[in-house]
Coordinates of C-alpha atoms and ligand atoms in Angstrom, one line a residue:
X1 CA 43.8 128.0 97.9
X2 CA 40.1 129.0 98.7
X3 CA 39.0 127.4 96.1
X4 CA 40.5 124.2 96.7
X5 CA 39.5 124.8 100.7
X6 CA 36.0 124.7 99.1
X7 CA 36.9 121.9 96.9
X8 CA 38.1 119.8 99.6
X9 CA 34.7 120.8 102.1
X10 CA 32.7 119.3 99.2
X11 CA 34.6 115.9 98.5
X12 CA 35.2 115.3 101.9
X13 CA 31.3 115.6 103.0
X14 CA 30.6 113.4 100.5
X15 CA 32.3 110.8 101.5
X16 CA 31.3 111.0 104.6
X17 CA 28.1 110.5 103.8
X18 CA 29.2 107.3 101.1
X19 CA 31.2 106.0 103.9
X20 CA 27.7 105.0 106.2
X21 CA 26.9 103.5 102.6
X22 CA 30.2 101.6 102.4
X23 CA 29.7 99.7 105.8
X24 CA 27.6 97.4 104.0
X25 CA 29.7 97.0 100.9
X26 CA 30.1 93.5 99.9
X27 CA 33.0 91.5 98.7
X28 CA 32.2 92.0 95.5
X29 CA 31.8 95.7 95.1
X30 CA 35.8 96.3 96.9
X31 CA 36.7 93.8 94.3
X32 CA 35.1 95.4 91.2
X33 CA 37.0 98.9 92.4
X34 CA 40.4 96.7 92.7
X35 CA 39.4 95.3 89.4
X36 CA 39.1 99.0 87.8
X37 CA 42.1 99.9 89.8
X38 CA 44.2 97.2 88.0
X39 CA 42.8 97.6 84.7
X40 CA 43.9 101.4 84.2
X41 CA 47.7 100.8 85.3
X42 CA 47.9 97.6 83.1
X43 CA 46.3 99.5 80.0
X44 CA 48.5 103.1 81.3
X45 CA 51.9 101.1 82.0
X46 CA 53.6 103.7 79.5
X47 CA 52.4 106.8 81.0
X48 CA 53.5 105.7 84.3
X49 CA 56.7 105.0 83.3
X50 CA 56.8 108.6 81.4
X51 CA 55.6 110.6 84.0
X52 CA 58.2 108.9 86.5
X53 CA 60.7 109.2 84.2
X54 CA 60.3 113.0 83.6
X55 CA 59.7 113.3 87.6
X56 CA 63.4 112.4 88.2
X57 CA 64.8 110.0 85.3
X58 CA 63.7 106.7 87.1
X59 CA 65.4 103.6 84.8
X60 CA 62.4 102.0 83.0
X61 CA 62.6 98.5 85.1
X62 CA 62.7 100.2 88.4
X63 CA 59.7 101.7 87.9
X64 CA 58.4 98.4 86.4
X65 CA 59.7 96.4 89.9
X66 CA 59.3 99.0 92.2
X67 CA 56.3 101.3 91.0
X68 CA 54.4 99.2 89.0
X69 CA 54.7 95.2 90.0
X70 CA 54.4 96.3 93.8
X71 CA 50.9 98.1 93.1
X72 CA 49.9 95.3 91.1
X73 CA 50.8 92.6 93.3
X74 CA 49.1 94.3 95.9
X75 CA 46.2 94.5 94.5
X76 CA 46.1 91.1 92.7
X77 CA 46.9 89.6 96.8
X78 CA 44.1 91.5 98.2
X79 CA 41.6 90.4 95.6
X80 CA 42.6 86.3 96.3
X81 CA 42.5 87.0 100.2
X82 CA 39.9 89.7 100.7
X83 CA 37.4 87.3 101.8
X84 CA 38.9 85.7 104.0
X85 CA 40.1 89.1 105.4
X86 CA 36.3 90.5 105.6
X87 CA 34.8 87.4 107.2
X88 CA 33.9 87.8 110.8
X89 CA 36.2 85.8 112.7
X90 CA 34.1 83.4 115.4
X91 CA 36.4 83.7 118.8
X92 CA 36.0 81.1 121.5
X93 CA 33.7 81.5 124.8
X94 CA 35.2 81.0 128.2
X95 CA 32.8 79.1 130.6
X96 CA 32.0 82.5 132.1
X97 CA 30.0 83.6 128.9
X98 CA 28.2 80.7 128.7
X99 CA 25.4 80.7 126.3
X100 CA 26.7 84.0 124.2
X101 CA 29.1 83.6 120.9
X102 CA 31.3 86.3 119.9
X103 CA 32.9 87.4 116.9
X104 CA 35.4 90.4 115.3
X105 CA 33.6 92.2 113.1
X106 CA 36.3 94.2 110.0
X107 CA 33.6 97.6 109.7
X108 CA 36.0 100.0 107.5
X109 CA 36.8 103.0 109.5
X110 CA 35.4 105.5 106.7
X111 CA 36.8 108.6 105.5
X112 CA 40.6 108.2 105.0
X113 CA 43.5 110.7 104.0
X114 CA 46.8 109.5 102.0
X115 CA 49.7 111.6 102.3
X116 CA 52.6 110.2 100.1
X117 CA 56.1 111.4 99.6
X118 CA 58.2 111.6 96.0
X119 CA 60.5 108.8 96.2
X120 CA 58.2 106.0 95.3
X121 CA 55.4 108.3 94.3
X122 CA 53.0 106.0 92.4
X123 CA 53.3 102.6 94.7
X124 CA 53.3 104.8 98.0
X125 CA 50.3 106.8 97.1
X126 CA 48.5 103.4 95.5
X127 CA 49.6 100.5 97.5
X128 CA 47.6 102.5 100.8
X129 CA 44.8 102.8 98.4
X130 CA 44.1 99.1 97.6
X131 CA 44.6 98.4 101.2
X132 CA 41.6 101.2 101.8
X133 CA 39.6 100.2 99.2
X134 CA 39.8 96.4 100.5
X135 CA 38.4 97.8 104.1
X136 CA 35.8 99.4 102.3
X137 CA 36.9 103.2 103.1
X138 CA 37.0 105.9 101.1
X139 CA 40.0 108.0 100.0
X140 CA 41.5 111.2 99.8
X141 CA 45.1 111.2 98.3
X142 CA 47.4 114.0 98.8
X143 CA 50.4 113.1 96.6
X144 CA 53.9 114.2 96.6
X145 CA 54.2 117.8 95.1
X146 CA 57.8 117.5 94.4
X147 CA 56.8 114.7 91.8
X148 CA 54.4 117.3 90.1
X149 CA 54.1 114.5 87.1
X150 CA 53.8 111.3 89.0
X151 CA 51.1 113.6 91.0
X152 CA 49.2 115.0 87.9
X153 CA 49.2 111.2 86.7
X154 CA 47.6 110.1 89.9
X155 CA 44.8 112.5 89.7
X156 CA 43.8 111.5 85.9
X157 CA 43.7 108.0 87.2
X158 CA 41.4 108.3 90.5
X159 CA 39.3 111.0 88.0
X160 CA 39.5 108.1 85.4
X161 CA 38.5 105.4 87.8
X162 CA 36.2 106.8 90.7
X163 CA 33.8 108.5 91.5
X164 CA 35.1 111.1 93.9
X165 CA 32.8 110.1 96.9
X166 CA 34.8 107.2 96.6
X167 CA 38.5 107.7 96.3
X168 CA 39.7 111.9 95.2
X169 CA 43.1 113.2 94.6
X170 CA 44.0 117.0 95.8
X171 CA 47.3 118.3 94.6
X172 CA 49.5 121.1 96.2
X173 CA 51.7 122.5 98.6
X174 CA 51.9 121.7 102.2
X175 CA 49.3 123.9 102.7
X176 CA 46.6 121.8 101.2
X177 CA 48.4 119.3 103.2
X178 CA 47.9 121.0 106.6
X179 CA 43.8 122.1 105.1
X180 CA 43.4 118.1 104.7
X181 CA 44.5 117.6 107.8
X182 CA 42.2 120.6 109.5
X183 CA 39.3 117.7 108.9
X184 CA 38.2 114.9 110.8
X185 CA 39.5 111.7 109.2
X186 CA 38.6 108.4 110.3
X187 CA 42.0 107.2 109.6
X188 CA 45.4 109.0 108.3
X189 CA 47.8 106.7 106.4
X190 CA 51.2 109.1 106.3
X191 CA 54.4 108.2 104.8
X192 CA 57.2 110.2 104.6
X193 CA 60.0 111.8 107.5
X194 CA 59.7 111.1 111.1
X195 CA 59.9 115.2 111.5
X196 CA 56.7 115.7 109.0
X197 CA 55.1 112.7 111.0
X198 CA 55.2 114.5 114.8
X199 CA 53.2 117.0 112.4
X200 CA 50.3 114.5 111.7
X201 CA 50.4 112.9 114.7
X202 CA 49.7 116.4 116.3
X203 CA 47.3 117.5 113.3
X204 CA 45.3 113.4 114.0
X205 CA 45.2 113.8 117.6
X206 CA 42.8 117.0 117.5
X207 CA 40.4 114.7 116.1
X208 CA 41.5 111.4 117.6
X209 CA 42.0 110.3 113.9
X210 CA 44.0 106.8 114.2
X211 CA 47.1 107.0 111.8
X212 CA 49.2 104.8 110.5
X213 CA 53.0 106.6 110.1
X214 CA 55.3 105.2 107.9
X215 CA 58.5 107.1 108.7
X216 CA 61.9 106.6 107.8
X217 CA 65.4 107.2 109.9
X218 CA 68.8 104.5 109.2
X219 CA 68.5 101.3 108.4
X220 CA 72.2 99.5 109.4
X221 CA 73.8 96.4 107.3
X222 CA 75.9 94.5 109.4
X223 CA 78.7 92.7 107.8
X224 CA 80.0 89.8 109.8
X225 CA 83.2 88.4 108.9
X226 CA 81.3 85.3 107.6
X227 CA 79.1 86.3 105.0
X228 CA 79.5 86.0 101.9
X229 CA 81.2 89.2 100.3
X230 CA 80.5 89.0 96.7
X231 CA 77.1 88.2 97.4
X232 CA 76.5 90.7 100.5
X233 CA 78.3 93.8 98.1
X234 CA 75.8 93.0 95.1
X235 CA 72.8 92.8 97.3
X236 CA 74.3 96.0 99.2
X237 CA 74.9 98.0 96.1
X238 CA 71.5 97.6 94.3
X239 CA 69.3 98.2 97.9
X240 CA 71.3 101.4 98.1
X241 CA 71.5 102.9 95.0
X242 CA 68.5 101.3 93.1
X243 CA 66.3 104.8 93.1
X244 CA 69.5 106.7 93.7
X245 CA 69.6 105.9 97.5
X246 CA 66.3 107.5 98.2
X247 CA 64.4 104.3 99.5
X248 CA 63.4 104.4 102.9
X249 CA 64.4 101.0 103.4
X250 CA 67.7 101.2 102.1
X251 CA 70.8 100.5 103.8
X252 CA 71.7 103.9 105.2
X253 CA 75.1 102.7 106.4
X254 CA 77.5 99.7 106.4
X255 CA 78.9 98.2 110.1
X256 CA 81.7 95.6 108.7
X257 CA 83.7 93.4 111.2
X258 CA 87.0 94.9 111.0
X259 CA 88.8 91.6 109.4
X260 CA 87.1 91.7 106.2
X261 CA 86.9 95.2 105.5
X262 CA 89.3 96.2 102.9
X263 CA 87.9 93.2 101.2
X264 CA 84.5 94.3 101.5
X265 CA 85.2 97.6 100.2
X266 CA 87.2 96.4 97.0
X267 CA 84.0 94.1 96.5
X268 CA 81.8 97.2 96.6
X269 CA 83.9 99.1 93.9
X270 CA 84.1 96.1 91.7
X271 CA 79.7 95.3 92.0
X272 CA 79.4 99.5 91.4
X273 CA 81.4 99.0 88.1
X274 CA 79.8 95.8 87.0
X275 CA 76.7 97.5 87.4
X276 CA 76.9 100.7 86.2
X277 CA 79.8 101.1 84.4
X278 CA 79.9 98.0 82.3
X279 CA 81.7 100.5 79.0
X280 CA 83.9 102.3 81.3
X281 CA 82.5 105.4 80.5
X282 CA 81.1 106.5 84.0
X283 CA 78.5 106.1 85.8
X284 CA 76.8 109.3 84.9
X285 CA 76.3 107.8 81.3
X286 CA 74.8 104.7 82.6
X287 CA 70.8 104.7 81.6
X288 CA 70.6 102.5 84.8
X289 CA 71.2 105.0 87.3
X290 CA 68.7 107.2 88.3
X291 CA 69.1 111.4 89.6
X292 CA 68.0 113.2 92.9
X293 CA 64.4 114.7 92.9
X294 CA 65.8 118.4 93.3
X295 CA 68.1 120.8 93.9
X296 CA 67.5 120.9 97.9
X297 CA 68.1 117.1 98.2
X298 CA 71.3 118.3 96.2
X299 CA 72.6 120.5 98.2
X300 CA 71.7 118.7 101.6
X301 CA 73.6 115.5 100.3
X302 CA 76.3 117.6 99.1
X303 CA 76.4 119.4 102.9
X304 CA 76.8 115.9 104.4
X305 CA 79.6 115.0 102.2
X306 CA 81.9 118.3 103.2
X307 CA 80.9 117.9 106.5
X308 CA 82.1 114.6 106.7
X309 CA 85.4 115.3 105.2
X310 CA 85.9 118.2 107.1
X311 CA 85.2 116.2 109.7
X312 CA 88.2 113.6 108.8
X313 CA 85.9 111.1 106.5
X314 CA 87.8 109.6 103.1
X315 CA 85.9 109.3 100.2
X316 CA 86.8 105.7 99.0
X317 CA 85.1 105.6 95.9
X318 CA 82.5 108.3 94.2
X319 CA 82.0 112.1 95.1
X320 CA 81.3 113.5 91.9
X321 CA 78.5 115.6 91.1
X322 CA 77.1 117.4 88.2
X323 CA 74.7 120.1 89.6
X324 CA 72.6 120.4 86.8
X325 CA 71.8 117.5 85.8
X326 CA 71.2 116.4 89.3
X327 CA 73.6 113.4 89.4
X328 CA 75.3 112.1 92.1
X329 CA 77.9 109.3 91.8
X330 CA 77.7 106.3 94.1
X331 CA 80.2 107.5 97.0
X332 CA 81.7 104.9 100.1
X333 CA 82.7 106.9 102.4
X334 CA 85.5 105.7 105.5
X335 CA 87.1 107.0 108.9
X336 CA 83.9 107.5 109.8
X337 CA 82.8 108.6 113.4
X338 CA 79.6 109.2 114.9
X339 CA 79.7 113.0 114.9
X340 CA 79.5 113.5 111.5
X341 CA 75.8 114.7 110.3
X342 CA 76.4 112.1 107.7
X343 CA 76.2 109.4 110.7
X344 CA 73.3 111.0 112.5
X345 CA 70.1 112.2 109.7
X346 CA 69.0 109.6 107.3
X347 CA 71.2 110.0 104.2
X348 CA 68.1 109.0 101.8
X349 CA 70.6 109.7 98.7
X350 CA 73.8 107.6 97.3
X351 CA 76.2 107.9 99.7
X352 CA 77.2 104.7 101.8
X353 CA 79.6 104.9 104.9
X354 CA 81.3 102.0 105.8
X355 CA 82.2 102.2 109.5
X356 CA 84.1 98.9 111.1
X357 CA 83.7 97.3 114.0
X358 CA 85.4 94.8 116.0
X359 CA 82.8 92.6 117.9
X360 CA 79.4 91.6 116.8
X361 CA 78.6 92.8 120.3
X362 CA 79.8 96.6 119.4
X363 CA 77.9 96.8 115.9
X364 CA 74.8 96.2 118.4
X365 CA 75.4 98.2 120.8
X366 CA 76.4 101.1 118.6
X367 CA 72.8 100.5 116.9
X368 CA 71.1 100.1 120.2
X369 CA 72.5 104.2 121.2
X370 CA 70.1 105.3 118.0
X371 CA 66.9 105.2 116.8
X372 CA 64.6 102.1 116.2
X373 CA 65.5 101.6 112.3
X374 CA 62.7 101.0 109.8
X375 CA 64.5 97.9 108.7
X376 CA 67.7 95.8 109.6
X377 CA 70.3 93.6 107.5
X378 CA 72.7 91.1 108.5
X379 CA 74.6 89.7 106.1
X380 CA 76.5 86.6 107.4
X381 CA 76.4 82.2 106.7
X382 CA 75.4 81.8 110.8
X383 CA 72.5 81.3 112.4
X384 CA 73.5 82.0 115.2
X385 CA 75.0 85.7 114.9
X386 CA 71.2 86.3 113.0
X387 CA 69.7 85.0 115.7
X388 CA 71.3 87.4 117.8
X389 CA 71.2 90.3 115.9
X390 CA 67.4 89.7 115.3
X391 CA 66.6 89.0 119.3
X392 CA 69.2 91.7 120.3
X393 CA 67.8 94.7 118.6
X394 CA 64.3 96.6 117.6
X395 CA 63.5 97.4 114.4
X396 CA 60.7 97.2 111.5
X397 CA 62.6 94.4 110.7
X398 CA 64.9 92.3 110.3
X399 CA 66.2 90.8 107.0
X400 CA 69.4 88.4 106.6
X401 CA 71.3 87.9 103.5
X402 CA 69.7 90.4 101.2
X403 CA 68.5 93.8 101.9
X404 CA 64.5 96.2 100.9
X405 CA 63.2 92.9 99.4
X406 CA 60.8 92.5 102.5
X407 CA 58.8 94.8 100.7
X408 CA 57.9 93.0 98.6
X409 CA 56.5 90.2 101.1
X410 CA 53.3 90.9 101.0
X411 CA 52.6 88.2 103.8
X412 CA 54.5 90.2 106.1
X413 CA 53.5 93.5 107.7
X414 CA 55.5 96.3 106.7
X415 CA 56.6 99.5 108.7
X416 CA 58.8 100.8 111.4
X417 CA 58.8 101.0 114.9
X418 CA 58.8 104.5 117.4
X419 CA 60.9 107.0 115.2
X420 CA 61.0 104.7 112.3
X421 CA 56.9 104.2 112.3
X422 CA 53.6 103.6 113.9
X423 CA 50.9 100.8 113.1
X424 CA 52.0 98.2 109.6
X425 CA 51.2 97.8 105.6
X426 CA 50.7 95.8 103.1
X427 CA 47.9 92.8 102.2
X428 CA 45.8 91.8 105.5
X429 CA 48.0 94.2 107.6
X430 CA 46.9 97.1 105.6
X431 CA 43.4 96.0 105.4
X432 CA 43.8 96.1 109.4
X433 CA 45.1 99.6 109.5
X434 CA 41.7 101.3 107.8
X435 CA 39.8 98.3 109.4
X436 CA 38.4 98.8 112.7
X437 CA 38.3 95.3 114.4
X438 CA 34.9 95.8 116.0
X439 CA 33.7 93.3 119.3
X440 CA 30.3 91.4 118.8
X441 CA 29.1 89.9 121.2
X442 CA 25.7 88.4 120.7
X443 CA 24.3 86.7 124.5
X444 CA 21.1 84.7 124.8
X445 CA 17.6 85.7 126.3
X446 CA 16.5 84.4 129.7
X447 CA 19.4 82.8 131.9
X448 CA 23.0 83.9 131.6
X449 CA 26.1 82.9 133.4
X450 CA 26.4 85.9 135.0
X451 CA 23.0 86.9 136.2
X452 CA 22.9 85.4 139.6
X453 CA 25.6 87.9 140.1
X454 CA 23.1 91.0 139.9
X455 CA 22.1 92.9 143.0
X456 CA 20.8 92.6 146.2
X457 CA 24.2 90.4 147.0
X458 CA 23.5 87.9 148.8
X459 CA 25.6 84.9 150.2
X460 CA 24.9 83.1 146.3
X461 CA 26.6 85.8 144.7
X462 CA 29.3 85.9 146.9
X463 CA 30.2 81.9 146.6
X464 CA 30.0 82.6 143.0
X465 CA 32.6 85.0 143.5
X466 CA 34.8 82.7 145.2
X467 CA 35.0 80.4 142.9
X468 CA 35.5 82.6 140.0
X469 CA 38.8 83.6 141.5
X470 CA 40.3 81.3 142.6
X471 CA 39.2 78.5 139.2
X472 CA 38.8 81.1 136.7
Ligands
NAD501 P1 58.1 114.5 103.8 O1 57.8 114.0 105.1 O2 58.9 115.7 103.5 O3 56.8 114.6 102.9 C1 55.8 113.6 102.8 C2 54.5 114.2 102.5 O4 54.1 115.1 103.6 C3 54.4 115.1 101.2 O5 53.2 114.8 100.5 C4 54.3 116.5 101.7 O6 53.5 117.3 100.9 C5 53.7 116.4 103.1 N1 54.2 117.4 104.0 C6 55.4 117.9 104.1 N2 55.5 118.8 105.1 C7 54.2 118.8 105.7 C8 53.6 119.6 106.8 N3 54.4 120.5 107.5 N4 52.4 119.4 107.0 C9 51.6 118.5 106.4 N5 52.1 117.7 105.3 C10 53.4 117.9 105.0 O7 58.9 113.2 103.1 P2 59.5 113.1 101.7 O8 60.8 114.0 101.6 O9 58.5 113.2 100.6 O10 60.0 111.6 101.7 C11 61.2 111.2 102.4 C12 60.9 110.5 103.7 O11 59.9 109.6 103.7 C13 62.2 109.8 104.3 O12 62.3 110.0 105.6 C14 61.8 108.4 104.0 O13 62.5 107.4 104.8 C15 60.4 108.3 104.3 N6 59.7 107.2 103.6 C16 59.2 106.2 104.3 C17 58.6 105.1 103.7 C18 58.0 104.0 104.5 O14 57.3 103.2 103.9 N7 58.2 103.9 105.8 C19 58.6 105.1 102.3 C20 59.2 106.1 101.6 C21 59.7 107.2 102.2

């Protein structure tokens, strides 16, 4: 650990001293390190896809959607808007500034830290670093060490692709965590829990670092009895179990108006087996279907499940498991009430309770009681009961008829709200977060508007006074 204390003294002075350099780095230079960014995933696509594989058994196209296309996107977005982004933006001059102009200067913040988690290891340790390499920042990346391959493939690209006064990669336990976060970043970019999150928030406030926290928590789909069920269960189905259920947007639990919801539930069975059980054999022999990360995340889901049916809960569909080899089948879960653990800590696995509700009225208030949830899905053919969902409740967001595909908007800003987040991602909202939207204003020589206000007050300055408030 000493060494890599040293190690991490070293790398981090030197970018602080890069990062005075980088405040005058051009358009072009960001888009030369996007350019070198991009060029090493497209000609590496097969080693990301092994190392995630071997990480936990990620299907192929997941990590080609969800690991791969997202970074890529990203960066190919940034590169067509990063001008626009970097230009100082003019802002108008009220009569009372007369004679000066004013402008928001983007001046990258400087010496950032990326902490990522294991679920999406590559996009959630990459996406933050196209957004800080846009501002002009440099980057330390502390991946995921329960990915230890997605995380050893991370460092050979930055090592690859960067000098390490720009962008460096320090692997390890929480403690090289908590010695990152000893030092005084310019900006923290955190994703992960909400109860690792109060720990950077406390670590970032000894410095006044600004963070950005993207947290997690549960994400409610609301079911009215006018959606579409077919439609709602195959959109359901894949947000949930697509990475096994660990996406921190996906839909932690189901709130279905009572009239629909035996149909609902048969329609969730019949989209489980049409997509992961198309030879009848199980779905533990579908390639599709990926595993939990460990044996912890094993047990804990396992714990929620017996607690849960201890508690009264029937397991409608799923519930087996197979230890060692870290499956877990999709399970619905019913009879459902809020004291269950189940009901109360993000689930982040492949379980799905289905709890009904009466009124739309109920399902909101009953999301209301809990935390702010990183996202929100309503899944109904009325405007109106989106509209009121949407204006009714306070969330990350809010998505109706389809559920985690706001992720992929990179035109919207992306994160939670309170216990589900602090501060937003993705494309010019990222560039925001490691951007520090600096005030210029530049006044003229000789006359201003306001110097006939300066002392010795006199009965001019006081007229002037007058009229400023009550006219202005
Ligand atoms: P985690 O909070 O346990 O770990 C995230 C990172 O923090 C890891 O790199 C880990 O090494 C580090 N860490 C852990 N404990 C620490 C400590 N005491 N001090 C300093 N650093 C520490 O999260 P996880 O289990 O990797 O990921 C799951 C969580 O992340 C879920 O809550 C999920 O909802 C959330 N998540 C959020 C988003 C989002 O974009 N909002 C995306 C993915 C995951």
């Amino acid at each position: 650990m000493m060494n890599s204390e040293n190690k991490i003294d070293q790398v981090f002075k030197l970018q602080k001293e890069e990062a005075l350099k980088l405040r005058h780095s051009s358009k072009a230079q960001r888009i030369k390190k996007l350019e070198d960014l991009l060029r090493w995933i497209n000609t590496n696509q097969e080693d990301i896809r092994k190392a995630i594989h071997a990480d936990f058994k990620k299907p192929y196209t997941e990590i080609d959607i969800s690991e791969i296309f997202v970074v890529t996107s990203e960066i190919k977005h940034a590169m067509k808007h990063l001008k626009g982004w970097m230009t100082p933006k003019k802002v108008s001059t009220p009569l009372t500034m007369l004679g000066s102009s004013s402008f928001i200067h983007y001046e990258p913040k400087g010496v950032s830290l990326i902490i990522a988690p294991w679920n999406y290891p590559f996009n959630l340790a990459l996406g933050p670093l196209v957004s800080a390499l846009s501002a002009g920042c440099t980057a330390i990346i502390k991946p995921s060490e329960m990915t230890p391959h997605t995380a050893a493939l991370i460092r050979r690209l930055v090592e690859e692709t960067f000098e390490p006064k720009h962008v460096a990669v320090f692997e390890g336990e929480i403690e090289t965590a908590q010695y990152l976060l000893s030092k005084p970043f310019d900006h923290i970019f955190f994703t992960g829990s909400p109860a690792v999150g109060k720990i950077i928030m406390k670590a970032a406030a000894e410095h006044l670092s600004s963070v950005t926290l993207e947290l997690g928590g549960k994400s409610p789909a609301i079911i009215d009895s006018r959606a579409d069920l077919k439609d709602a269960a195959e959109k359901i189905v894949w947000g949930k179990f697509v990475n096994c259920g660990q996406t921190c947007i996906a839909p932690d639990y189901v709130l279905v108006q009572s009239d629909i919801k035996s149909d609902f539930l048969e329609a969730l069975v019949q989209t489980l087996k049409s997509m992961y059980d198309t030879h009848g054999k199980g779905i533990e022999a579908s390639k599709d279907y990926a595993r939990l990360v460990n044996d912890k995340h094993l047990k804990r889901l396992q714990h929620l499940l017996s607690d849960a049916s201890m508690k009264g809960a029937n397991t409608y569909f799923g519930g087996q498991i197979h230890a060692a080899e870290k499956y877990f089948e999709p399970t619905i879960l019913t009879n459902l009430t809020p004291d269950m653990e189940v009901m109360q800590e993000e689930i982040f696995g492949p379980i799905l309770p289905v709890m009904e509700y009466q009124t739309l009225n109920e399902a909101i208030t009953y999301i209301n009681q809990n935390p702010k949830p990183l996202a929100l899905y309503v899944f109904t053919k009325s405007s109106d009961v989106i509209d009121q969902v949407n204006s009714s409740t306070s969330s990350g967001a809010t998505v109706a008829n389809d559920c985690v595909l706001h992720f992929l908007q990179n035109e919207l800003p992306f994160g939670g709200v309170n216990n589900s987040g602090m501060g937003k991602a993705h494309g010019q909202f990222g560039f925001l977060a490691f951007s520090n939207e600096k005030a210029v204003l530049k006044q003229r020589i000789g006359l201003t508007a306001t110097k006939p206000l300066y002392p010795p007050y006199g009965i001019t300055s006081k007229k002037i006074t007058q009229l400023l408030l009550k006219w202005f």
